[in-house]
Tab-separated table of C-alpha atoms (C1' of nucleotides) in Angstrom:
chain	number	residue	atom	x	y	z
A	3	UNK	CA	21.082	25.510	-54.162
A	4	UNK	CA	20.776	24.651	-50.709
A	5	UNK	CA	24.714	25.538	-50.040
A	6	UNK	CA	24.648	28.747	-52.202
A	7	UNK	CA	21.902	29.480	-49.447
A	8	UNK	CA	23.437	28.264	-46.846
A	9	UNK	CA	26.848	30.064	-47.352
A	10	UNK	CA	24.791	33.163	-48.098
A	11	UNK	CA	23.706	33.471	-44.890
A	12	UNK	CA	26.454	32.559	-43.093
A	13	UNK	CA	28.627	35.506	-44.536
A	14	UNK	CA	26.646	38.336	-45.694
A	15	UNK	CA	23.636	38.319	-43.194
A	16	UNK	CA	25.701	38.101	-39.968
A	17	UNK	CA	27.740	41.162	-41.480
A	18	UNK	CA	24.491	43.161	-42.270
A	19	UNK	CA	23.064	42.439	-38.830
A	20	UNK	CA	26.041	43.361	-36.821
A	21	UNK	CA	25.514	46.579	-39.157
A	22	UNK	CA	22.475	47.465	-37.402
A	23	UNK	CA	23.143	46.293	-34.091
A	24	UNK	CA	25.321	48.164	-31.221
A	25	UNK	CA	27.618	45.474	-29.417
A	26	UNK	CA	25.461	44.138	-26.330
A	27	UNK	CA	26.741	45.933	-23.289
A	28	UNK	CA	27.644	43.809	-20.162
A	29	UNK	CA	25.668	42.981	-16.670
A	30	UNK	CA	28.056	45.471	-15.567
A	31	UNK	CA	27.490	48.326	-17.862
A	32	UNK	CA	23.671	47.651	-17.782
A	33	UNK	CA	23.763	48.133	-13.750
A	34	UNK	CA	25.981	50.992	-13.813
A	35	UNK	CA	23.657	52.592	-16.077
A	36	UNK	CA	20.516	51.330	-13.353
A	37	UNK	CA	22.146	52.416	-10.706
A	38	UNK	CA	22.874	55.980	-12.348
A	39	UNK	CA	19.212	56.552	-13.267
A	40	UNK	CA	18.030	55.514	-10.113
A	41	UNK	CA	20.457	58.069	-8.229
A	42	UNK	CA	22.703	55.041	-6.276
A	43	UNK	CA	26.066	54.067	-6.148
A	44	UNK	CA	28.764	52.053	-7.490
A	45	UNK	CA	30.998	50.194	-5.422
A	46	UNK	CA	33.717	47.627	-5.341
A	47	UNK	CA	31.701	45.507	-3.508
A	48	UNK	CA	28.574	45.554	-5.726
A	49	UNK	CA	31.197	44.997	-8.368
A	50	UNK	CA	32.626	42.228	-6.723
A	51	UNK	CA	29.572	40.356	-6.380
A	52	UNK	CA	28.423	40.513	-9.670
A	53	UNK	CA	31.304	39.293	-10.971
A	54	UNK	CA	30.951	36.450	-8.969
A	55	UNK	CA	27.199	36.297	-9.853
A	56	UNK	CA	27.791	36.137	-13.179
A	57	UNK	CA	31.101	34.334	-13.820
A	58	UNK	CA	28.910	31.165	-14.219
A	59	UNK	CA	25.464	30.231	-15.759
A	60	UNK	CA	24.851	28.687	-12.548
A	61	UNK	CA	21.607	29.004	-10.172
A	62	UNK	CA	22.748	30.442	-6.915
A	63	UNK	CA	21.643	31.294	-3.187
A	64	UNK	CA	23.035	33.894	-0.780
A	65	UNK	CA	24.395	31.377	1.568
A	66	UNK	CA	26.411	29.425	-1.189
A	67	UNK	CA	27.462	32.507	-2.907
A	68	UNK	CA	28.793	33.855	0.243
A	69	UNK	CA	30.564	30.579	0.907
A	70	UNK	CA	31.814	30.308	-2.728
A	71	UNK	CA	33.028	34.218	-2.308
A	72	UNK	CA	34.888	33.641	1.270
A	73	UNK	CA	36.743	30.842	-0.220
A	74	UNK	CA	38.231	33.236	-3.084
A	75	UNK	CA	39.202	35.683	-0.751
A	76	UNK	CA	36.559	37.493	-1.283
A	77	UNK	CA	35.062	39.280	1.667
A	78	UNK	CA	31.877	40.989	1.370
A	79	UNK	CA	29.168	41.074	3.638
A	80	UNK	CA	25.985	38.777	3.394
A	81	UNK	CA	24.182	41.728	3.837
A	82	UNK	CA	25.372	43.620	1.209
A	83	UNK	CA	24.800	40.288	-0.916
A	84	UNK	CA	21.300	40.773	0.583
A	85	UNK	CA	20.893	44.402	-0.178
A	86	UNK	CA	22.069	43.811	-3.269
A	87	UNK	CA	19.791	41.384	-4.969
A	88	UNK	CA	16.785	43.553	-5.196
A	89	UNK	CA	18.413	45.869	-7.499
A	90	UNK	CA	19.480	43.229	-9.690
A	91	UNK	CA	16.140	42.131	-9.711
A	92	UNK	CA	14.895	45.479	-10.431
A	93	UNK	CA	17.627	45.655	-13.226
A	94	UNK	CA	16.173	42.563	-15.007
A	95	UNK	CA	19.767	40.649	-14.330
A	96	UNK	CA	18.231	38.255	-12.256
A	97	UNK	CA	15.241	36.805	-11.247
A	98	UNK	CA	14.146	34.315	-8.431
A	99	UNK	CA	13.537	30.760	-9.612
A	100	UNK	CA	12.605	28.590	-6.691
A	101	UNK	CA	12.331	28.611	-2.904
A	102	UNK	CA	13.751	25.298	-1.811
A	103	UNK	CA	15.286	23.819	1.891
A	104	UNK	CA	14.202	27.181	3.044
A	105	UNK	CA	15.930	29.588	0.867
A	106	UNK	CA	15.082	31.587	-2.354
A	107	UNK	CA	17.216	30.336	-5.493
A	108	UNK	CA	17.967	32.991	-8.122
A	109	UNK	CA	19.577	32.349	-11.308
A	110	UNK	CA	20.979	35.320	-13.761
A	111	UNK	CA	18.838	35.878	-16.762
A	112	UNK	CA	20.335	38.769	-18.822
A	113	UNK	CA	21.787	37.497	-22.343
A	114	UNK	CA	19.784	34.162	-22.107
A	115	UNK	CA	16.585	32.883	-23.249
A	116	UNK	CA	14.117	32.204	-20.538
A	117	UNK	CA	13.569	28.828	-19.429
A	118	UNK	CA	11.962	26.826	-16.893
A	119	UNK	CA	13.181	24.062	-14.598
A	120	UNK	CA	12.573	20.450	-14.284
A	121	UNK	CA	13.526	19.336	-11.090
A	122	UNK	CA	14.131	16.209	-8.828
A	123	UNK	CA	12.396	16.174	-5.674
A	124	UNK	CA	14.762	13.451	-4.532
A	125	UNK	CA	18.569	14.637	-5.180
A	126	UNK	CA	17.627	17.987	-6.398
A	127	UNK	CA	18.836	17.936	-9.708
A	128	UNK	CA	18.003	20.803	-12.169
A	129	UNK	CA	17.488	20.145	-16.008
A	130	UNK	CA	16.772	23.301	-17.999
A	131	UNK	CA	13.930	23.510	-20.476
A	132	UNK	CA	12.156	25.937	-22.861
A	133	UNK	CA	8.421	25.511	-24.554
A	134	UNK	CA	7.170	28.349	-26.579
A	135	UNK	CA	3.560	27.160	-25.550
A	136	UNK	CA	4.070	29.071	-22.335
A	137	UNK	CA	4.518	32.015	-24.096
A	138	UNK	CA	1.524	31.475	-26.347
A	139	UNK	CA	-0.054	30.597	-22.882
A	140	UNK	CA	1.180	34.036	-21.085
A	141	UNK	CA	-0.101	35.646	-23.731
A	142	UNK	CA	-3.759	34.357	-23.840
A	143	UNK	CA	-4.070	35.112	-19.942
A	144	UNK	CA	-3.682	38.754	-20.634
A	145	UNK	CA	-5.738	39.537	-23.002
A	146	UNK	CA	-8.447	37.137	-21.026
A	147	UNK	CA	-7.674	38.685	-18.044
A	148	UNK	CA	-6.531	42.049	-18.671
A	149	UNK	CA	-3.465	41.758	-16.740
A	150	UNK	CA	0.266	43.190	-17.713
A	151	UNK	CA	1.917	39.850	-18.197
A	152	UNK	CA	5.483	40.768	-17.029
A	153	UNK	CA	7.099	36.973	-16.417
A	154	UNK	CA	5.998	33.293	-15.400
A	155	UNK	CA	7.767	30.529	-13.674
A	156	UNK	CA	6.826	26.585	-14.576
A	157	UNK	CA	8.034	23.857	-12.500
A	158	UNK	CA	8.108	20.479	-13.080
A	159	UNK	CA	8.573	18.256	-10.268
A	160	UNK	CA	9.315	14.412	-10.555
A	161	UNK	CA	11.766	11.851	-9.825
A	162	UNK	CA	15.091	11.405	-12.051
A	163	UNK	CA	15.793	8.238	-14.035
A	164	UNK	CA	18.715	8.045	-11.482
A	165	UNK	CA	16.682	8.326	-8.512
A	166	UNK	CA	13.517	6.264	-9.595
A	167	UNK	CA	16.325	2.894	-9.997
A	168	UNK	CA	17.740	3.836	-6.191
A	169	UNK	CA	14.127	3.341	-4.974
A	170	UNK	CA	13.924	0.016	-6.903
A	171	UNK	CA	17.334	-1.165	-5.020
A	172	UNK	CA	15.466	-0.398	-1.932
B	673	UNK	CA	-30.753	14.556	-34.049
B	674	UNK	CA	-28.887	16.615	-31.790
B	675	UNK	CA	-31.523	17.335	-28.934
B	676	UNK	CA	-32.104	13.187	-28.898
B	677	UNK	CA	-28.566	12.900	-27.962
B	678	UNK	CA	-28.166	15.546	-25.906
B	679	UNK	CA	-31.652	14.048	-23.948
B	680	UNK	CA	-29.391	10.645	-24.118
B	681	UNK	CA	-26.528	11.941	-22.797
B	682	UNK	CA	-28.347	13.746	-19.893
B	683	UNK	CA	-30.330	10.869	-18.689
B	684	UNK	CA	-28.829	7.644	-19.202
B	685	UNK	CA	-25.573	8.430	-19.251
B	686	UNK	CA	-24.991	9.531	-15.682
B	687	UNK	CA	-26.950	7.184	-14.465
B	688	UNK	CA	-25.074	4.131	-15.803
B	689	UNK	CA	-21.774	5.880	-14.555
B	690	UNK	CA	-22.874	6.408	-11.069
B	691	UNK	CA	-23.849	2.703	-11.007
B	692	UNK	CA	-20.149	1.971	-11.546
B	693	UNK	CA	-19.069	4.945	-9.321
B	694	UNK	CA	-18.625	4.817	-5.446
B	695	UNK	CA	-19.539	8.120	-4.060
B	696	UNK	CA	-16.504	10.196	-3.366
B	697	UNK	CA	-15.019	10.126	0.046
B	698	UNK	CA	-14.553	13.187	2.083
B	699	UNK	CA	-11.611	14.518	2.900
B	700	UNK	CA	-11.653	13.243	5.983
B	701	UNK	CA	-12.330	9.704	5.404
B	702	UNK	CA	-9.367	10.065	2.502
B	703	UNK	CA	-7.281	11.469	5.410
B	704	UNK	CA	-8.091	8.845	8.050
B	705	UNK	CA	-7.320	6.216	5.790
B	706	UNK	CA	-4.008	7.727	5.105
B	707	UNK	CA	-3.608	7.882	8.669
B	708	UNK	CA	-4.517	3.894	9.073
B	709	UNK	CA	-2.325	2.973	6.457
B	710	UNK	CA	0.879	5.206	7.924
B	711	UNK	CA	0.065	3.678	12.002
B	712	UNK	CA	-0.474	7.512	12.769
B	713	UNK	CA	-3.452	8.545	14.795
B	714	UNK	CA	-6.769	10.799	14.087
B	715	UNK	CA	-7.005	13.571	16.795
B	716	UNK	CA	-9.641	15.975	17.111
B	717	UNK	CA	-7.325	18.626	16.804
B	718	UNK	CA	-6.356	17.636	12.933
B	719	UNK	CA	-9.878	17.326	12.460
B	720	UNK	CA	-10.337	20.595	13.064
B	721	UNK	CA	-7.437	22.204	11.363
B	722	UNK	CA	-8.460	19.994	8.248
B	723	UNK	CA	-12.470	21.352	8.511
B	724	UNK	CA	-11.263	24.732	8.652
B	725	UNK	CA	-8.817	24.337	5.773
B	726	UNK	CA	-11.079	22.635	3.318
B	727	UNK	CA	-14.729	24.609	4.537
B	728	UNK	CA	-13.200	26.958	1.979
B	729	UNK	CA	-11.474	26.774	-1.567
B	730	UNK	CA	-9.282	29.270	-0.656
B	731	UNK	CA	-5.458	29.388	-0.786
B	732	UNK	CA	-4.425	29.635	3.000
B	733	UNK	CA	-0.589	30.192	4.716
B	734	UNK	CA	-0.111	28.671	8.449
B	735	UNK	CA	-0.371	32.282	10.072
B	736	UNK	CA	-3.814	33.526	8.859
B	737	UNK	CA	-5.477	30.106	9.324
B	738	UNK	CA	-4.376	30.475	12.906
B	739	UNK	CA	-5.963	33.097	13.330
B	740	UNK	CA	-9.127	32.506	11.207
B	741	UNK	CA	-9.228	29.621	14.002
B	742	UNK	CA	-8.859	31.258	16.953
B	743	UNK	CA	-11.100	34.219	15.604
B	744	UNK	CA	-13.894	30.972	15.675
B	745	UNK	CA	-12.994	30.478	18.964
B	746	UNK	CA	-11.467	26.627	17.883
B	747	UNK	CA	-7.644	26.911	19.409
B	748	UNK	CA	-5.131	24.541	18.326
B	749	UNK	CA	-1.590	25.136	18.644
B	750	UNK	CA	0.460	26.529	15.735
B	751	UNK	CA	2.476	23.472	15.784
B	752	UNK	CA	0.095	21.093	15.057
B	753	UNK	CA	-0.814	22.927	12.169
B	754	UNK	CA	2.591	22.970	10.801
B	755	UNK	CA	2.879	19.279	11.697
B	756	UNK	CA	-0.240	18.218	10.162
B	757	UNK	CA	0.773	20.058	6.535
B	758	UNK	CA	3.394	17.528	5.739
B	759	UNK	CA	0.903	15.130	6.000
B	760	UNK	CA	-1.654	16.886	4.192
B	761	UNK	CA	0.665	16.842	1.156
B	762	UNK	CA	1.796	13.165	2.033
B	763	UNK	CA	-1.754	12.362	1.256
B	764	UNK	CA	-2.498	14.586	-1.852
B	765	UNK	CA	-4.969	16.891	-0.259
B	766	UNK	CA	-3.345	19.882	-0.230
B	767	UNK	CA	0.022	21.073	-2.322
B	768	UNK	CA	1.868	24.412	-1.714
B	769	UNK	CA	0.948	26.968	-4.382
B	770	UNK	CA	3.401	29.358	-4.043
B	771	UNK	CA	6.420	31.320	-1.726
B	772	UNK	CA	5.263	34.993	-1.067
B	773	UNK	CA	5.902	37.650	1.713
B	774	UNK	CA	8.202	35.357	3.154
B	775	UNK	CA	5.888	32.383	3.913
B	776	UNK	CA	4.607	29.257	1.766
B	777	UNK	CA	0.886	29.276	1.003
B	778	UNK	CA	-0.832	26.244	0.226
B	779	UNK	CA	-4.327	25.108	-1.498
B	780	UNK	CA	-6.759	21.995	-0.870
B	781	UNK	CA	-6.061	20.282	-4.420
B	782	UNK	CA	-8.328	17.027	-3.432
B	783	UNK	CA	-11.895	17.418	-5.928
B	784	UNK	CA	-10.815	20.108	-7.720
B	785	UNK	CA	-8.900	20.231	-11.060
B	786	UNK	CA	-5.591	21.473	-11.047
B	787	UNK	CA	-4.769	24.829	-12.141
B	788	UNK	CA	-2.140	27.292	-12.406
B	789	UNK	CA	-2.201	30.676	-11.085
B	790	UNK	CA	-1.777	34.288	-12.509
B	791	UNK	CA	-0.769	36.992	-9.951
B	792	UNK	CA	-0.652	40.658	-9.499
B	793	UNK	CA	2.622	41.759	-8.509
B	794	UNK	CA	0.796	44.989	-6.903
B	795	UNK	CA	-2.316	44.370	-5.051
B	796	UNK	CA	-1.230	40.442	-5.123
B	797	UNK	CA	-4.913	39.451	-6.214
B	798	UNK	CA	-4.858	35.948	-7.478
B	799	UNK	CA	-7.037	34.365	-10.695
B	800	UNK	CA	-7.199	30.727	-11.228
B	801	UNK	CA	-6.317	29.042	-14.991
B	802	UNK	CA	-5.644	26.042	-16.462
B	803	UNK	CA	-4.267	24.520	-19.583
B	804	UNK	CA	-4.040	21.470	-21.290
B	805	UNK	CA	-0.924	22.351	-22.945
B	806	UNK	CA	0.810	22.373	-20.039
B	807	UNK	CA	-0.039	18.395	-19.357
B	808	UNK	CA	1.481	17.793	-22.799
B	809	UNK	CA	4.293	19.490	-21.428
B	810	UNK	CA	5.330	17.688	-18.405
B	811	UNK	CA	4.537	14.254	-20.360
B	812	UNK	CA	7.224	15.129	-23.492
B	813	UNK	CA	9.392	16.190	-20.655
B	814	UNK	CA	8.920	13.103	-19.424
B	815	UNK	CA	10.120	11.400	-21.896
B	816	UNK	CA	12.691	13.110	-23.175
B	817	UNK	CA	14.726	13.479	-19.757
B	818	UNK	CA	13.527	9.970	-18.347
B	819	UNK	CA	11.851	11.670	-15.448
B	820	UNK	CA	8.354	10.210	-13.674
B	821	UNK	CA	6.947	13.544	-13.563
B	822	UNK	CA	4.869	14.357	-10.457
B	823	UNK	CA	3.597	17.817	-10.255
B	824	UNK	CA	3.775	21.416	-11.820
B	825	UNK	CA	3.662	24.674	-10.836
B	826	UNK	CA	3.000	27.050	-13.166
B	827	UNK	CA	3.211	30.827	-11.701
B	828	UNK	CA	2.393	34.095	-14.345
B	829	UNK	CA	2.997	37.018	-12.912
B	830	UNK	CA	1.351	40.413	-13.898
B	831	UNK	CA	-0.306	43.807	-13.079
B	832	UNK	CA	-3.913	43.536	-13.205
B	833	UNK	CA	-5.998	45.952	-14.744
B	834	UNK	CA	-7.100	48.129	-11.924
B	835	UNK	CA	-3.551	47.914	-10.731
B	836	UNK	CA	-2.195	49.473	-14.366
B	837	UNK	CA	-5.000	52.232	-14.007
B	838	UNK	CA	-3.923	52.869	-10.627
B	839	UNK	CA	-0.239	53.515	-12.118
B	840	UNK	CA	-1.303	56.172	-14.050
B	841	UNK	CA	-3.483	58.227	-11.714
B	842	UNK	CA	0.247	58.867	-9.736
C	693	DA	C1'	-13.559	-2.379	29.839
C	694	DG	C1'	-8.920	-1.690	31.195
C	695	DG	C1'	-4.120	-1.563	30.336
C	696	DC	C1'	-0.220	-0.675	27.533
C	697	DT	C1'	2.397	1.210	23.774
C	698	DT	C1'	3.449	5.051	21.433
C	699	DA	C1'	1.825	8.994	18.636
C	700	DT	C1'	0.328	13.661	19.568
C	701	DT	C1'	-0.244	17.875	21.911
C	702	DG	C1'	1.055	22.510	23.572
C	703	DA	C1'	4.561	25.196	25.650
C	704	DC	C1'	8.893	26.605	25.156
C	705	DA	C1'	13.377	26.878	23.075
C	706	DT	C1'	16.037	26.966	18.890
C	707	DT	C1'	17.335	27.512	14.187
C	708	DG	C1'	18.240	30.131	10.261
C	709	DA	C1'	16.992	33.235	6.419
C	710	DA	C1'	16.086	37.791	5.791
C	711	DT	C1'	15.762	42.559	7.410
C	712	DA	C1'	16.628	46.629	10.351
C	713	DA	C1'	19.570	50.036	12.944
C	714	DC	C1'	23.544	52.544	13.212
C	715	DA	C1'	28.010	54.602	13.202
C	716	DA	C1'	31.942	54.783	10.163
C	717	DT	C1'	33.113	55.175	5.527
C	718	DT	C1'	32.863	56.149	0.663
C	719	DT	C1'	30.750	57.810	-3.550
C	720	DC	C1'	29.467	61.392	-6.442
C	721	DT	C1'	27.890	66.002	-7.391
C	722	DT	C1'	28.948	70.936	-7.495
D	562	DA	C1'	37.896	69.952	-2.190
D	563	DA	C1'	33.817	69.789	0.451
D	564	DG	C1'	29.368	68.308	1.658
D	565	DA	C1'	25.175	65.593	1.135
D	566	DA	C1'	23.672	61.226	1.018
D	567	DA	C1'	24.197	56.354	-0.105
D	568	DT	C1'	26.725	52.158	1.324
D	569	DT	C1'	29.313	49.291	4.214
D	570	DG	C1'	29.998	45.816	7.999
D	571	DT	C1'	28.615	44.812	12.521
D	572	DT	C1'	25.204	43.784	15.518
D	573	DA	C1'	20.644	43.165	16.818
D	574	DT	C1'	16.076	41.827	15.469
D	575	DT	C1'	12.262	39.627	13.223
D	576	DC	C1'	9.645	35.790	12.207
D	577	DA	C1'	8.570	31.352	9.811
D	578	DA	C1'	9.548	26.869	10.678
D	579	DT	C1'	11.437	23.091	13.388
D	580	DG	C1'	13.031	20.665	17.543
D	581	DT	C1'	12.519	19.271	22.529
D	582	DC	C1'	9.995	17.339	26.119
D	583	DA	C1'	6.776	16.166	29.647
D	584	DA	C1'	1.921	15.381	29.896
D	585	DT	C1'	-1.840	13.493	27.509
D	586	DA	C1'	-4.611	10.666	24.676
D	587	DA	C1'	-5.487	7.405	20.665
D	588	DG	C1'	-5.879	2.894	19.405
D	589	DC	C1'	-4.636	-1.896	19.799
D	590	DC	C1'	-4.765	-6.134	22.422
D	591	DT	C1'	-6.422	-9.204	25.766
DNA sequence: AGGCTTATTGACATTGAATAACAATTTCTT
DNA sequence: AAGAAATTGTTATTCAATGTCAATAAGCCT
């Protein structure tokens, strides 16, 4: 019973879904595509960064993407790294996560789920995380409030398992 | 049945709890004793800065409570403001609330419950919230990444309502 | 109370992220 | 292919936040 299911929906319903659905277009396609509606440009350079943005799931700041970009040959301008990250904002690729040691943190958010970050105030470690309560949350705020919810950010801050036995060697 | 407790509850009750209860220090007696504790000195210039900042339960950023200071005619150099803050937090009185328009903004956190904030991305109007579910949160995350969790910050962003009638008038 | 140690202050200089200005270049439309 | 306008890199600028330092003052000790 439970395998007739199983194998069921691991044949047909993929098949009838992929049917329906258009293939999902890239980071690149979906900026192009901003950038055309909004009357602006394409460029290798905007291309270039991109790539780099989103050739890892990785959280990222201007200075270490510059770095990270200079060290592959790469040469683009901070500035036009700068300039950039608006529209990708705007373009609901990325978002900003955290401001930390004085500089904004954004990670890339187009093709995953949201989540929210638990981090370590000591060595700065990031663990990932997802709670659908926040939703439920988000979602009881606007219709209290009356606001447009359009995103949240949750934070935890405390002090890693690895961190909390340093400061018992102390 | 229920008005005789209620009567209880409203008599008795908080009388036999402030007979265990010390009256709650001020800020500035939690403050000085932080100061004792930490061989660091109380100046009349940090008790100023720390009247103004708590004579309100207001969020605050360095740059407008220097001038809500000197507008009072009480002048204290910027720097000791931004030298007190890391103390401030040191000795859980005030946290920082959020990163905005380029500059952190804090809150006094000391007698008041925590809470969360939901934000207009337009006119940047601010309402106050809170939510159990996000204490159950932090403690399962606890748990299940070994982490002593110290603090969360839970940001919704939004449009408020006269902000979304706004939009349509243009 | 007075003296001594050392934290604190304010003024000024410095850092560093983020933005602005601008001339040269490139994209994209017609 | 040409022209309008956006984009680039360079350079300069802004501004929050931090560092430096000499003068001052808090707080401890006798």
């Amino acid at each position: 019973m439970f395998l007739k299911r199983a194998n069921f929906s691991m044949s047909i319903v993929p098949f009838i879904m992929n049917a329906n659905k258009k293939k999902k277009p890239s980071e690149l396609e979906i900026f192009r595509n901003f950038l055309k509606r909004h009357g602006l440009r394409y460029t290798p350079e905007r291309e270039t960064i991109i790539r780099e943005i989103f050739s890892t799931h990785e959280h990222f700041d201007v200075d270490s993407l510059y770095i990270a970009m200079r060290h592959k040959g790469q040469r683009v301008s901070k500035a036009s790294i700068y300039r950039l990250i608006p529209l990708l904002i705007k373009a609901n690729l990325i978002e900003e996560v955290f401001f930390d040691s004085g500089q904004m943190h954004y990670e890339h958010i187009y093709g995953h789920e949201h989540h929210c970050h638990l981090r370590c105030q000591e060595c700065r470690r990031i663990e990932e995380f997802s709670d659908e309560r926040v939703a439920e949350i988000e979602k009881e705020l606007g219709e209290k409030f009356n606001y447009k919810i359009l995103r949240h950010k949750l934070e935890v801050i405390g002090i890693c398992s690895r961190c909390q036995k340093k400061a018992l060697d102390t």
